[in-house]
mmCIF file of C-alpha atoms in Angstrom:
data_model
loop_
_atom_site.group_PDB
_atom_site.id
_atom_site.type_symbol
_atom_site.label_atom_id
_atom_site.label_comp_id
_atom_site.label_asym_id
_atom_site.label_seq_id
_atom_site.Cartn_x
_atom_site.Cartn_y
_atom_site.Cartn_z
ATOM 1 C CA MET A 180 -36.458 6.788 -17.970
ATOM 2 C CA SER A 181 -40.176 6.569 -17.183
ATOM 3 C CA GLU A 182 -40.704 3.219 -18.946
ATOM 4 C CA THR A 183 -37.869 0.968 -17.906
ATOM 5 C CA GLY A 184 -37.927 -2.752 -18.121
ATOM 6 C CA LYS A 185 -40.147 -2.896 -21.202
ATOM 7 C CA ASN A 186 -37.991 -5.742 -22.449
ATOM 8 C CA GLY A 187 -38.421 -7.524 -19.153
ATOM 9 C CA LYS A 188 -34.734 -7.454 -18.271
ATOM 10 C CA VAL A 189 -33.670 -7.031 -14.682
ATOM 11 C CA ILE A 190 -30.148 -6.663 -13.347
ATOM 12 C CA ARG A 191 -29.011 -7.006 -9.748
ATOM 13 C CA ILE A 192 -26.816 -4.029 -8.874
ATOM 14 C CA GLU A 193 -24.698 -4.577 -5.789
ATOM 15 C CA VAL A 194 -23.680 -1.210 -4.373
ATOM 16 C CA LEU A 195 -21.040 -0.496 -1.768
ATOM 17 C CA ARG A 196 -22.813 1.503 0.927
ATOM 18 C CA TYR A 197 -21.228 3.565 3.659
ATOM 19 C CA ARG A 198 -22.999 6.164 5.737
ATOM 20 C CA PRO A 199 -20.454 7.326 8.292
ATOM 21 C CA GLU A 200 -23.079 8.366 10.862
ATOM 22 C CA GLN A 201 -24.614 4.869 11.081
ATOM 23 C CA ASP A 202 -22.320 2.282 9.432
ATOM 24 C CA ARG A 203 -19.187 1.067 11.145
ATOM 25 C CA GLU A 204 -17.746 -0.097 7.845
ATOM 26 C CA PRO A 205 -18.760 -0.254 4.169
ATOM 27 C CA PHE A 206 -21.036 -3.126 3.104
ATOM 28 C CA LEU A 207 -22.678 -4.323 -0.125
ATOM 29 C CA GLN A 208 -26.391 -3.758 -0.686
ATOM 30 C CA SER A 209 -28.263 -5.300 -3.638
ATOM 31 C CA TYR A 210 -31.011 -3.750 -5.710
ATOM 32 C CA ASP A 211 -32.958 -5.368 -8.572
ATOM 33 C CA VAL A 212 -33.188 -2.832 -11.354
ATOM 34 C CA PRO A 213 -35.270 -3.232 -14.522
ATOM 35 C CA PHE A 214 -33.310 -1.927 -17.502
ATOM 36 C CA THR A 215 -33.234 -1.394 -21.235
ATOM 37 C CA ASP A 216 -30.182 -1.881 -23.465
ATOM 38 C CA ASP A 217 -29.479 1.833 -23.717
ATOM 39 C CA MET A 218 -29.118 2.294 -19.959
ATOM 40 C CA SER A 219 -25.771 3.089 -18.384
ATOM 41 C CA VAL A 220 -24.694 1.996 -14.917
ATOM 42 C CA LEU A 221 -25.215 5.632 -13.901
ATOM 43 C CA GLN A 222 -28.847 5.415 -15.038
ATOM 44 C CA GLY A 223 -29.156 2.226 -13.022
ATOM 45 C CA LEU A 224 -27.975 4.098 -9.929
ATOM 46 C CA GLN A 225 -30.371 6.938 -10.689
ATOM 47 C CA TYR A 226 -33.197 4.409 -10.911
ATOM 48 C CA ILE A 227 -32.236 3.117 -7.467
ATOM 49 C CA LYS A 228 -32.113 6.619 -5.999
ATOM 50 C CA ASP A 229 -35.392 7.733 -7.616
ATOM 51 C CA ARG A 230 -37.472 4.576 -7.100
ATOM 52 C CA LEU A 231 -35.905 2.201 -4.606
ATOM 53 C CA ASP A 232 -33.684 3.928 -2.055
ATOM 54 C CA GLY A 233 -33.342 7.691 -1.833
ATOM 55 C CA THR A 234 -30.494 7.457 0.658
ATOM 56 C CA LEU A 235 -27.936 6.304 -1.959
ATOM 57 C CA SER A 236 -25.239 8.912 -2.663
ATOM 58 C CA PHE A 237 -23.084 9.201 -5.794
ATOM 59 C CA ARG A 238 -21.558 12.002 -7.863
ATOM 60 C CA TRP A 239 -22.653 12.688 -11.390
ATOM 61 C CA SER A 240 -23.258 15.607 -13.679
ATOM 62 C CA CYS A 241 -22.917 15.493 -17.467
ATOM 63 C CA ARG A 242 -23.921 11.859 -18.279
ATOM 64 C CA MET A 243 -21.571 11.913 -21.278
ATOM 65 C CA ALA A 244 -17.982 11.338 -20.147
ATOM 66 C CA ILE A 245 -17.020 14.988 -20.073
ATOM 67 C CA CYS A 246 -17.304 16.072 -16.433
ATOM 68 C CA GLY A 247 -15.380 13.211 -14.833
ATOM 69 C CA SER A 248 -17.675 13.030 -11.786
ATOM 70 C CA CYS A 249 -18.988 9.455 -11.903
ATOM 71 C CA GLY A 250 -15.769 7.443 -11.646
ATOM 72 C CA MET A 251 -16.331 4.238 -9.677
ATOM 73 C CA MET A 252 -15.210 0.623 -9.494
ATOM 74 C CA ILE A 253 -17.547 -1.421 -11.680
ATOM 75 C CA ASP A 254 -16.964 -5.149 -11.226
ATOM 76 C CA GLY A 255 -13.568 -4.204 -9.820
ATOM 77 C CA GLU A 256 -12.458 -2.007 -12.716
ATOM 78 C CA PRO A 257 -12.170 1.781 -12.608
ATOM 79 C CA CYS A 258 -14.869 3.082 -14.996
ATOM 80 C CA LEU A 259 -17.071 6.075 -15.618
ATOM 81 C CA ALA A 260 -20.586 4.925 -14.677
ATOM 82 C CA CYS A 261 -22.042 6.978 -17.548
ATOM 83 C CA LYS A 262 -19.819 5.270 -20.122
ATOM 84 C CA THR A 263 -20.462 1.699 -18.910
ATOM 85 C CA PHE A 264 -23.665 -0.049 -19.958
ATOM 86 C CA LEU A 265 -25.848 -2.451 -17.990
ATOM 87 C CA ARG A 266 -26.308 -4.613 -21.107
ATOM 88 C CA ASP A 267 -22.616 -5.539 -20.916
ATOM 89 C CA PHE A 268 -23.118 -7.611 -17.764
ATOM 90 C CA PRO A 269 -24.851 -10.689 -19.166
ATOM 91 C CA ALA A 270 -24.579 -12.582 -15.880
ATOM 92 C CA GLY A 271 -27.400 -10.376 -14.644
ATOM 93 C CA ALA A 272 -25.410 -8.793 -11.822
ATOM 94 C CA VAL A 273 -22.903 -5.997 -11.467
ATOM 95 C CA ARG A 274 -20.964 -4.729 -8.444
ATOM 96 C CA VAL A 275 -20.471 -0.990 -8.033
ATOM 97 C CA GLU A 276 -18.027 0.367 -5.455
ATOM 98 C CA ALA A 277 -16.364 3.657 -4.594
ATOM 99 C CA LEU A 278 -13.113 4.360 -6.461
ATOM 100 C CA ALA A 279 -10.221 2.347 -5.060
ATOM 101 C CA HIS A 280 -7.353 4.029 -3.179
ATOM 102 C CA PHE A 281 -9.460 6.980 -1.934
ATOM 103 C CA PRO A 282 -11.148 7.533 1.402
ATOM 104 C CA ILE A 283 -14.937 7.165 1.174
ATOM 105 C CA GLU A 284 -16.961 10.240 2.068
ATOM 106 C CA ARG A 285 -20.319 8.475 1.720
ATOM 107 C CA ASP A 286 -21.468 5.486 -0.377
ATOM 108 C CA LEU A 287 -19.897 5.972 -3.831
ATOM 109 C CA VAL A 288 -18.601 9.472 -3.102
ATOM 110 C CA ILE A 289 -14.856 9.639 -2.433
ATOM 111 C CA ARG A 290 -12.753 12.421 -0.924
ATOM 112 C CA MET A 291 -10.487 14.003 -3.515
ATOM 113 C CA ASP A 292 -8.693 16.528 -1.257
ATOM 114 C CA ASP A 293 -5.366 14.760 -1.829
ATOM 115 C CA PHE A 294 -5.651 15.062 -5.597
ATOM 116 C CA LEU A 295 -6.727 18.707 -5.455
ATOM 117 C CA ALA A 296 -3.776 19.664 -3.240
ATOM 118 C CA LYS A 297 -1.419 17.959 -5.687
ATOM 119 C CA LEU A 298 -3.139 19.629 -8.623
ATOM 120 C CA GLU A 299 -2.515 23.061 -7.121
ATOM 121 C CA SER A 300 1.133 22.224 -6.533
ATOM 122 C CA ILE A 301 1.862 21.852 -10.262
ATOM 123 C CA LYS A 302 0.401 25.223 -11.337
ATOM 124 C CA PRO A 303 -2.104 23.694 -13.780
ATOM 125 C CA TRP A 304 -2.306 26.695 -16.064
ATOM 126 C CA ILE A 305 -0.088 28.284 -18.705
ATOM 127 C CA VAL A 306 2.525 30.549 -17.122
ATOM 128 C CA PRO A 307 3.492 32.691 -20.125
ATOM 129 C CA LYS A 308 7.119 32.365 -21.167
ATOM 130 C CA GLU A 309 6.993 36.034 -22.079
ATOM 131 C CA GLU A 310 4.131 38.340 -21.145
ATOM 132 C CA ARG A 311 2.338 39.882 -24.097
ATOM 133 C CA THR A 312 0.101 42.916 -23.967
ATOM 134 C CA LEU A 313 -3.370 42.827 -25.534
ATOM 135 C CA ALA A 314 -2.045 44.998 -28.341
ATOM 136 C CA GLN A 315 0.599 42.399 -29.141
ATOM 137 C CA GLY A 316 -2.124 39.846 -29.809
ATOM 138 C CA GLU A 317 -2.464 36.110 -29.161
ATOM 139 C CA TYR A 318 0.145 33.600 -28.081
ATOM 140 C CA LEU A 319 0.529 31.760 -31.381
ATOM 141 C CA GLN A 320 1.309 28.082 -31.743
ATOM 142 C CA THR A 321 1.900 25.819 -34.744
ATOM 143 C CA PRO A 322 -0.044 22.553 -35.224
ATOM 144 C CA ALA A 323 3.209 20.669 -34.548
ATOM 145 C CA GLN A 324 3.609 22.469 -31.206
ATOM 146 C CA LEU A 325 -0.013 21.626 -30.371
ATOM 147 C CA ASP A 326 0.499 17.937 -31.195
ATOM 148 C CA VAL A 327 3.181 17.624 -28.520
ATOM 149 C CA TYR A 328 0.770 18.114 -25.615
ATOM 150 C CA GLU A 329 -2.762 17.922 -27.021
ATOM 151 C CA GLN A 330 -3.685 14.406 -25.841
ATOM 152 C CA PHE A 331 -2.613 15.267 -22.284
ATOM 153 C CA SER A 332 -4.980 18.235 -22.252
ATOM 154 C CA SER A 333 -7.958 15.868 -22.539
ATOM 155 C CA CYS A 334 -7.705 14.886 -18.862
ATOM 156 C CA ILE A 335 -11.030 15.398 -17.049
ATOM 157 C CA ASN A 336 -9.710 14.722 -13.511
ATOM 158 C CA CYS A 337 -11.948 11.667 -13.132
ATOM 159 C CA LEU A 338 -9.305 9.860 -11.035
ATOM 160 C CA LEU A 339 -9.770 6.485 -12.740
ATOM 161 C CA CYS A 340 -5.998 6.354 -13.277
ATOM 162 C CA TYR A 341 -5.455 6.761 -9.526
ATOM 163 C CA ALA A 342 -7.783 3.865 -8.780
ATOM 164 C CA ALA A 343 -5.856 1.851 -11.399
ATOM 165 C CA CYS A 344 -2.371 2.720 -10.134
ATOM 166 C CA PRO A 345 -0.948 0.085 -7.757
ATOM 167 C CA GLN A 346 1.849 2.460 -6.761
ATOM 168 C CA TYR A 347 -0.583 5.186 -5.682
ATOM 169 C CA GLY A 348 -2.425 2.488 -3.729
ATOM 170 C CA LEU A 349 0.783 1.546 -1.922
ATOM 171 C CA ASN A 350 2.056 5.079 -1.410
ATOM 172 C CA PRO A 351 -0.471 7.940 -1.533
ATOM 173 C CA ASP A 352 2.399 10.469 -1.412
ATOM 174 C CA PHE A 353 3.053 9.644 -5.080
ATOM 175 C CA VAL A 354 1.624 12.541 -7.099
ATOM 176 C CA GLY A 355 0.089 9.917 -9.370
ATOM 177 C CA PRO A 356 -0.578 9.373 -13.082
ATOM 178 C CA GLY A 357 -3.172 12.119 -13.603
ATOM 179 C CA ILE A 358 -0.998 14.836 -12.080
ATOM 180 C CA MET A 359 1.978 13.664 -14.139
ATOM 181 C CA ALA A 360 -0.145 13.859 -17.316
ATOM 182 C CA LEU A 361 -1.320 17.380 -16.438
ATOM 183 C CA LEU A 362 2.152 18.492 -15.415
ATOM 184 C CA HIS A 363 3.391 17.295 -18.777
ATOM 185 C CA ARG A 364 0.512 18.998 -20.582
ATOM 186 C CA TYR A 365 1.770 22.400 -19.378
ATOM 187 C CA ASN A 366 5.500 21.657 -19.476
ATOM 188 C CA ALA A 367 5.228 20.518 -23.086
ATOM 189 C CA ASP A 368 3.311 23.630 -24.133
ATOM 190 C CA SER A 369 5.466 25.955 -26.229
ATOM 191 C CA ARG A 370 3.829 29.017 -24.636
ATOM 192 C CA ASP A 371 4.621 27.962 -21.070
ATOM 193 C CA GLY A 372 7.653 29.016 -19.066
ATOM 194 C CA ALA A 373 7.216 27.279 -15.699
ATOM 195 C CA ALA A 374 8.617 23.836 -16.526
ATOM 196 C CA ALA A 375 11.528 24.201 -14.101
ATOM 197 C CA GLU A 376 9.160 24.782 -11.166
ATOM 198 C CA ARG A 377 6.971 21.826 -12.126
ATOM 199 C CA MET A 378 10.032 19.607 -12.528
ATOM 200 C CA GLU A 379 10.644 20.092 -8.798
ATOM 201 C CA VAL A 380 7.503 18.017 -8.318
ATOM 202 C CA ALA A 381 8.293 15.492 -11.070
ATOM 203 C CA GLY A 382 11.831 14.941 -9.787
ATOM 204 C CA SER A 383 10.907 14.845 -6.098
ATOM 205 C CA GLU A 384 10.532 11.799 -3.894
ATOM 206 C CA ALA A 385 6.792 12.040 -4.569
ATOM 207 C CA GLY A 386 7.368 12.289 -8.314
ATOM 208 C CA ALA A 387 7.780 10.218 -11.452
ATOM 209 C CA PHE A 388 10.181 7.652 -10.002
ATOM 210 C CA ASN A 389 7.412 6.076 -7.907
ATOM 211 C CA CYS A 390 6.022 4.645 -11.136
ATOM 212 C CA THR A 391 6.979 1.051 -12.001
ATOM 213 C CA ALA A 392 5.605 1.207 -15.540
ATOM 214 C CA VAL A 393 2.535 -0.949 -14.964
ATOM 215 C CA GLY A 394 0.602 1.075 -17.565
ATOM 216 C CA TYR A 395 -2.930 0.307 -16.276
ATOM 217 C CA CYS A 396 -3.498 4.071 -15.861
ATOM 218 C CA SER A 397 -3.395 4.552 -19.624
ATOM 219 C CA GLU A 398 -5.675 1.559 -20.195
ATOM 220 C CA VAL A 399 -8.502 2.813 -17.986
ATOM 221 C CA CYS A 400 -8.398 6.459 -19.120
ATOM 222 C CA PRO A 401 -11.815 7.248 -20.640
ATOM 223 C CA LYS A 402 -10.344 10.162 -22.636
ATOM 224 C CA HIS A 403 -7.433 8.246 -24.215
ATOM 225 C CA VAL A 404 -4.814 10.228 -22.351
ATOM 226 C CA ASP A 405 -1.581 8.271 -21.873
ATOM 227 C CA PRO A 406 -0.392 9.147 -18.347
ATOM 228 C CA ALA A 407 2.165 6.308 -18.399
ATOM 229 C CA ASN A 408 3.843 8.025 -21.330
ATOM 230 C CA ALA A 409 3.869 11.360 -19.500
ATOM 231 C CA VAL A 410 5.500 9.663 -16.502
ATOM 232 C CA ASN A 411 8.147 8.023 -18.695
ATOM 233 C CA GLN A 412 9.030 11.245 -20.486
ATOM 234 C CA ASN A 413 9.383 12.980 -17.140
ATOM 235 C CA LYS A 414 11.535 10.227 -15.657
ATOM 236 C CA THR A 415 13.987 10.907 -18.474
ATOM 237 C CA ARG A 416 13.739 14.646 -18.041
ATOM 238 C CA ALA A 417 14.034 14.493 -14.243
ATOM 239 C CA ALA A 418 17.084 12.229 -14.578
ATOM 240 C CA GLY A 419 18.559 14.724 -17.024
ATOM 241 C CA ASP A 420 17.920 17.569 -14.558
ATOM 242 C CA TYR A 421 19.433 15.495 -11.758
ATOM 243 C CA PHE A 422 22.765 14.971 -13.498
ATOM 244 C CA LEU A 423 22.914 18.176 -15.530
ATOM 245 C CA ARG A 424 22.442 20.371 -12.454
ATOM 246 C CA LEU A 425 25.976 19.406 -11.487
ATOM 247 C CA VAL A 426 27.323 20.955 -14.669
ATOM 248 C CA ARG A 427 24.694 23.615 -15.131
ATOM 249 C CA PRO A 428 23.425 24.540 -11.678
ATOM 250 C CA LYS A 429 20.190 26.302 -12.411
ATOM 251 C CA GLY A 430 16.493 25.588 -12.754
ATOM 252 C CA GLY A 431 14.650 23.093 -10.613
ATOM 253 C CA ALA A 432 17.620 22.251 -8.418
ATOM 254 C CA LYS A 433 17.011 22.225 -4.669
ATOM 255 C CA MET B 264 3.089 16.659 0.494
ATOM 256 C CA LYS B 265 5.645 19.336 1.248
ATOM 257 C CA ALA B 266 7.895 16.865 3.090
ATOM 258 C CA ALA B 267 8.006 14.671 -0.003
ATOM 259 C CA MET B 268 9.210 17.546 -2.210
ATOM 260 C CA LYS B 269 12.845 16.646 -1.572
ATOM 261 C CA ARG B 270 14.711 15.912 -4.788
ATOM 262 C CA SER B 271 14.742 12.182 -5.367
ATOM 263 C CA ASN B 272 18.036 10.318 -5.740
ATOM 264 C CA ALA B 273 16.257 7.740 -7.869
ATOM 265 C CA PRO B 274 17.911 8.905 -11.135
ATOM 266 C CA ILE B 275 21.182 7.222 -10.114
ATOM 267 C CA PHE B 276 19.547 3.843 -9.558
ATOM 268 C CA TRP B 277 17.047 4.298 -12.351
ATOM 269 C CA GLY B 278 19.914 5.185 -14.709
ATOM 270 C CA LEU B 279 21.853 2.039 -13.784
ATOM 271 C CA PHE B 280 18.618 0.043 -14.034
ATOM 272 C CA GLY B 281 17.904 1.466 -17.477
ATOM 273 C CA ALA B 282 21.435 0.875 -18.748
ATOM 274 C CA GLY B 283 21.381 -2.694 -17.407
ATOM 275 C CA GLY B 284 17.971 -3.313 -18.935
ATOM 276 C CA MET B 285 19.161 -2.115 -22.316
ATOM 277 C CA LEU B 286 22.229 -4.378 -22.197
ATOM 278 C CA ALA B 287 20.144 -7.291 -20.908
ATOM 279 C CA ALA B 288 17.728 -6.904 -23.804
ATOM 280 C CA LEU B 289 20.529 -6.617 -26.380
ATOM 281 C CA PHE B 290 22.957 -9.234 -25.070
ATOM 282 C CA GLY B 291 21.096 -11.375 -22.510
ATOM 283 C CA PRO B 292 19.410 -13.860 -24.859
ATOM 284 C CA VAL B 293 22.463 -14.354 -27.081
ATOM 285 C CA LEU B 294 24.690 -14.848 -24.024
ATOM 286 C CA VAL B 295 22.318 -17.541 -22.748
ATOM 287 C CA PHE B 296 22.428 -19.143 -26.192
ATOM 288 C CA ILE B 297 26.239 -19.043 -26.488
ATOM 289 C CA THR B 298 27.197 -20.002 -22.948
ATOM 290 C CA GLY B 299 24.285 -22.294 -22.136
ATOM 291 C CA ILE B 300 23.346 -23.980 -25.428
ATOM 292 C CA ALA B 301 25.662 -23.452 -28.381
ATOM 293 C CA VAL B 302 29.032 -24.109 -26.746
ATOM 294 C CA PRO B 303 28.053 -26.993 -24.413
ATOM 295 C CA LEU B 304 26.158 -28.778 -27.210
ATOM 296 C CA GLY B 305 28.701 -27.938 -29.913
ATOM 297 C CA LEU B 306 26.076 -26.194 -32.063
ATOM 298 C CA ILE B 307 27.157 -23.592 -34.643
ATOM 299 C CA LEU B 308 30.159 -22.483 -32.560
ATOM 300 C CA PRO B 309 33.380 -24.537 -32.303
ATOM 301 C CA ALA B 310 33.645 -26.618 -29.128
ATOM 302 C CA ASP B 311 36.685 -24.695 -27.921
ATOM 303 C CA ALA B 312 35.038 -21.280 -28.381
ATOM 304 C CA MET B 313 35.002 -20.786 -24.629
ATOM 305 C CA SER B 314 38.175 -22.673 -23.787
ATOM 306 C CA TRP B 315 40.336 -21.365 -20.939
ATOM 307 C CA PRO B 316 43.056 -19.720 -23.107
ATOM 308 C CA ARG B 317 40.480 -18.005 -25.296
ATOM 309 C CA MET B 318 38.451 -16.690 -22.386
ATOM 310 C CA GLN B 319 41.612 -15.614 -20.566
ATOM 311 C CA ALA B 320 42.755 -13.666 -23.614
ATOM 312 C CA PHE B 321 39.276 -12.152 -23.880
ATOM 313 C CA ALA B 322 39.342 -11.040 -20.237
ATOM 314 C CA GLN B 323 42.869 -9.671 -20.581
ATOM 315 C CA HIS B 324 42.089 -7.467 -23.555
ATOM 316 C CA TRP B 325 40.834 -4.011 -22.578
ATOM 317 C CA ALA B 326 37.730 -4.306 -24.755
ATOM 318 C CA GLY B 327 36.856 -7.743 -23.374
ATOM 319 C CA LYS B 328 37.432 -6.462 -19.853
ATOM 320 C CA GLY B 329 35.141 -3.514 -20.461
ATOM 321 C CA PHE B 330 32.437 -5.729 -21.952
ATOM 322 C CA LEU B 331 32.572 -8.227 -19.090
ATOM 323 C CA PHE B 332 32.538 -5.481 -16.490
ATOM 324 C CA ALA B 333 29.582 -3.654 -18.050
ATOM 325 C CA ILE B 334 27.607 -6.862 -18.546
ATOM 326 C CA ILE B 335 28.161 -8.143 -15.008
ATOM 327 C CA ALA B 336 27.842 -4.847 -13.112
ATOM 328 C CA LEU B 337 24.900 -3.359 -15.011
ATOM 329 C CA PHE B 338 22.963 -6.662 -15.102
ATOM 330 C CA LEU B 339 23.357 -6.751 -11.311
ATOM 331 C CA TRP B 340 22.169 -3.152 -10.832
ATOM 332 C CA HIS B 341 19.241 -3.846 -13.124
ATOM 333 C CA ALA B 342 18.278 -6.949 -11.147
ATOM 334 C CA ALA B 343 18.734 -5.187 -7.787
ATOM 335 C CA HIS B 344 16.399 -2.354 -8.766
ATOM 336 C CA ARG B 345 13.818 -4.744 -10.194
ATOM 337 C CA ILE B 346 13.882 -6.945 -7.092
ATOM 338 C CA CYS B 347 13.619 -3.900 -4.809
ATOM 339 C CA HIS B 348 10.525 -2.670 -6.664
ATOM 340 C CA SER B 349 8.958 -6.121 -6.907
ATOM 341 C CA LEU B 350 9.360 -6.544 -3.144
ATOM 342 C CA HIS B 351 7.577 -3.207 -2.731
ATOM 343 C CA ASP B 352 4.730 -4.538 -4.897
ATOM 344 C CA LEU B 353 4.559 -7.625 -2.676
ATOM 345 C CA GLY B 354 4.248 -5.464 0.416
ATOM 346 C CA VAL B 355 7.894 -5.477 1.558
ATOM 347 C CA HIS B 356 8.453 -1.741 1.421
ATOM 348 C CA ALA B 357 11.837 -0.343 0.561
ATOM 349 C CA GLY B 358 13.378 0.553 3.886
ATOM 350 C CA ALA B 359 17.069 0.913 4.597
ATOM 351 C CA ALA B 360 17.442 -2.876 5.019
ATOM 352 C CA THR B 361 15.776 -3.804 1.722
ATOM 353 C CA ARG B 362 17.720 -1.163 -0.161
ATOM 354 C CA LEU B 363 20.976 -2.251 1.440
ATOM 355 C CA ALA B 364 20.306 -5.897 0.578
ATOM 356 C CA CYS B 365 19.372 -5.149 -3.060
ATOM 357 C CA TYR B 366 21.745 -2.350 -4.044
ATOM 358 C CA GLY B 367 24.407 -3.576 -1.600
ATOM 359 C CA SER B 368 24.655 -6.925 -3.372
ATOM 360 C CA ALA B 369 24.856 -5.146 -6.727
ATOM 361 C CA ALA B 370 27.641 -2.920 -5.388
ATOM 362 C CA LEU B 371 29.446 -5.938 -3.935
ATOM 363 C CA GLY B 372 29.114 -7.831 -7.242
ATOM 364 C CA THR B 373 30.451 -4.797 -9.083
ATOM 365 C CA LEU B 374 33.502 -4.636 -6.816
ATOM 366 C CA LEU B 375 34.105 -8.379 -7.110
ATOM 367 C CA ALA B 376 33.876 -8.194 -10.906
ATOM 368 C CA ALA B 377 36.263 -5.242 -10.998
ATOM 369 C CA GLY B 378 38.660 -7.056 -8.663
ATOM 370 C CA ALA B 379 38.562 -10.265 -10.678
ATOM 371 C CA LEU B 380 39.082 -8.440 -13.972
ATOM 372 C CA TRP B 381 42.009 -6.627 -12.429
ATOM 373 C CA ALA B 382 43.490 -9.845 -11.035
ATOM 374 C CA VAL B 383 43.302 -11.635 -14.384
ATOM 375 C CA GLY B 384 45.930 -9.219 -15.663
ATOM 376 C CA PHE B 385 46.439 -7.358 -18.909
#
């Protein structure tokens, strides 16, 4: 990034700043950043931090849409900064803000404690249906069994779907689209045996029924996961559990 | 989070909403066409298709009764749920009053429909 601006292009990046020790509330600060067509918004922010204003804070790591660290609102839409390019803002300006619906820790860094607590609550790992010893070998799975959950396993916890979800915005108790996708990823895995426990979350007052099928979560997902679909499937399953527990009182009933 | 882990009663209302939505999608448009366009304008259907004796016979037959009851009651529960959630989106959050107004009117409409279908005789 040593030779930026060779093509003479400059973009004005408006960044939402908030430094809790000195700012009473968040405000927008503008920076003029020279750029080339291959530069992402993340690289624009790095230019600001390296050359213009070292006090700017933002999360990033992999630069290639794998780590899920650089989720932010770019011109009002939840995006990964590394996957969004400065050349796509022909008006010569772009606004970058912290992810919607989350408390701001500092500048573009949000607090994700709420999400992490919810993540723990759904046991996001495979709880073997039946324990096998090393001698018994691997837990085998057919391609058809893999297909059932594979897309949901692509979630990188970037939280874009939470910033997109109007229901999470209105009620942060809702476990949210990402958690529902991950919950479904494990429940739909043929090797897993903890679906009943996870359905306590899906069928709870914080669960799937908070969703009003807006579907924006699935649109903004940078990994093509379909959280809206996971929520829908679990509405059906939770409703089934709700009524079937009366005839078959076991599993997930409280 | 723990407090919110109570099992949700939403499946009852969501189930009625879903059933009503399905019926609305299947029968809603054609009902609008028959009752609002075809019969009043005398298109396709005979002018007396919805005459009093015909409709009375329809409402007195058990199948007609069942159809009318399902259409009226489930459409109402569908609408109540949709209105309740749309109010939530507009910032009027579902408290006891909102729920009572939405689902209460659906319940009242259901009772009225059942009463009327009963009163019309067999």
